[in-house]
Structures are given as C-alpha cells and as structure tokens.
C-alpha cells in the first residue's frame, strides 16, 4: 500500500516536470486495478525470494547478517542502509 500513491501520482508529477505523458495515457481503471494488484503480488514474491537468497551462506555471512544485528525489524531505523 505504500507504493500506491507513488504509482497514482507518477503521471501528474511527470507532466508537472514537463514530460509529454499524453502520449502514454493511463489505461481505464478496469484494466489498471488488476494490473496494479498483480504488480503488488509479483513485487512481494520478488522481495520474499530475494530475501531468502540473502540467507544463502556467502551472501548471509558477508552482507545480510548486518541486518540481523539490530533488534528493529526495519533496516532504516538501525541505520543499516546508510551506515556512518
């Protein structure tokens, strides 16, 4: 649900910055709603499998274990995304 406003606002914001979005109009809502729902399913599946891949030995040891050092479930709160 966090991405939904960004998806809906992209078209008007692109016009605000001078992009010719009239050449690529939004489809009707009857087409767009199922497409957005399908996108959320695929994006969630990608996140799940990418996270599972990070638990594979070498990736976990050198990259992903840093995220598990913090008690917070959100990496941004543990400053993992931008340490320093």
Coordinates of C-alpha atoms in Angstrom, one line a residue:
X1 CA 0.0 0.0 0.0
X2 CA 2.9 2.3 0.5
X3 CA 3.7 2.3 -3.3
X4 CA 0.1 3.0 -4.4
X5 CA 0.3 6.8 -4.0
X6 CA 3.6 6.9 -5.9
X7 CA 2.1 4.9 -8.7
X8 CA -1.0 7.0 -8.9
X9 CA 0.9 10.3 -8.7
X10 CA 3.6 9.5 -11.2
X11 CA 1.6 10.6 -14.2
X12 CA 0.6 14.1 -13.0
X13 CA 4.1 14.6 -11.5
X14 CA 5.7 13.7 -14.8
X15 CA 3.5 16.3 -16.5
X16 CA 4.5 18.8 -13.8
X17 CA 8.1 18.3 -14.8
X18 CA 7.5 18.7 -18.5
X19 CA 7.2 15.1 -19.7
X20 CA 4.7 14.5 -22.5
X21 CA 2.6 12.0 -20.8
X22 CA -0.4 12.5 -23.1
X23 CA 1.4 10.1 -25.5
X24 CA 1.2 7.3 -22.9
X25 CA -2.1 7.7 -21.1
X26 CA -3.3 5.7 -18.2
X27 CA -5.5 2.7 -19.1
X28 CA -9.0 2.6 -17.8
X29 CA -9.5 1.8 -14.1
X30 CA -11.0 -1.6 -15.0
X31 CA -7.6 -2.5 -16.6
X32 CA -5.4 -0.7 -14.2
X33 CA -6.8 -2.1 -10.9
X34 CA -6.0 -5.8 -11.8
X35 CA -2.6 -4.8 -13.2
X36 CA -1.6 -2.9 -10.0
X37 CA -2.9 -5.8 -7.9
X38 CA -0.8 -8.2 -9.9
X39 CA 2.2 -5.9 -9.7
X40 CA 1.9 -6.0 -5.8
X41 CA 1.8 -9.8 -5.9
X42 CA 4.9 -10.1 -8.1
X43 CA 6.8 -7.4 -6.2
X44 CA 6.0 -9.1 -2.9
X45 CA 7.1 -12.5 -4.3
X46 CA 10.4 -10.9 -5.6
X47 CA 11.1 -9.4 -2.2
X48 CA 10.5 -12.7 -0.5
X49 CA 12.7 -14.8 -2.8
X50 CA 15.4 -12.1 -2.9
X51 CA 15.4 -12.1 0.9
X52 CA 15.6 -15.9 1.0
X53 CA 18.6 -15.7 -1.3
X54 CA 20.3 -13.4 1.1
X55 CA 20.2 -16.2 3.7
X56 CA 22.4 -18.4 1.5
X57 CA 25.8 -18.9 3.1
X58 CA 28.2 -16.5 1.4
X59 CA 25.6 -13.7 1.0
X60 CA 24.4 -14.1 4.6
X61 CA 27.9 -14.1 6.0
X62 CA 29.2 -11.1 4.2
X63 CA 26.1 -9.0 3.5
X64 CA 22.8 -9.9 5.1
X65 CA 23.9 -10.7 8.7
X66 CA 24.4 -7.0 9.3
X67 CA 20.6 -6.5 9.1
X68 CA 20.1 -9.2 11.7
X69 CA 22.4 -7.5 14.2
X70 CA 19.7 -4.9 15.0
X71 CA 16.6 -5.6 17.1
X72 CA 14.5 -3.3 15.0
X73 CA 12.6 -5.1 12.1
X74 CA 13.2 -2.0 9.9
X75 CA 16.7 -1.5 8.4
X76 CA 16.4 2.2 8.2
X77 CA 15.8 2.5 11.9
X78 CA 19.1 0.6 12.5
X79 CA 20.9 2.8 10.1
X80 CA 21.9 -0.3 8.1
X81 CA 21.0 1.3 4.7
X82 CA 23.4 4.2 5.2
X83 CA 25.9 3.5 8.0
X84 CA 28.3 6.1 9.1

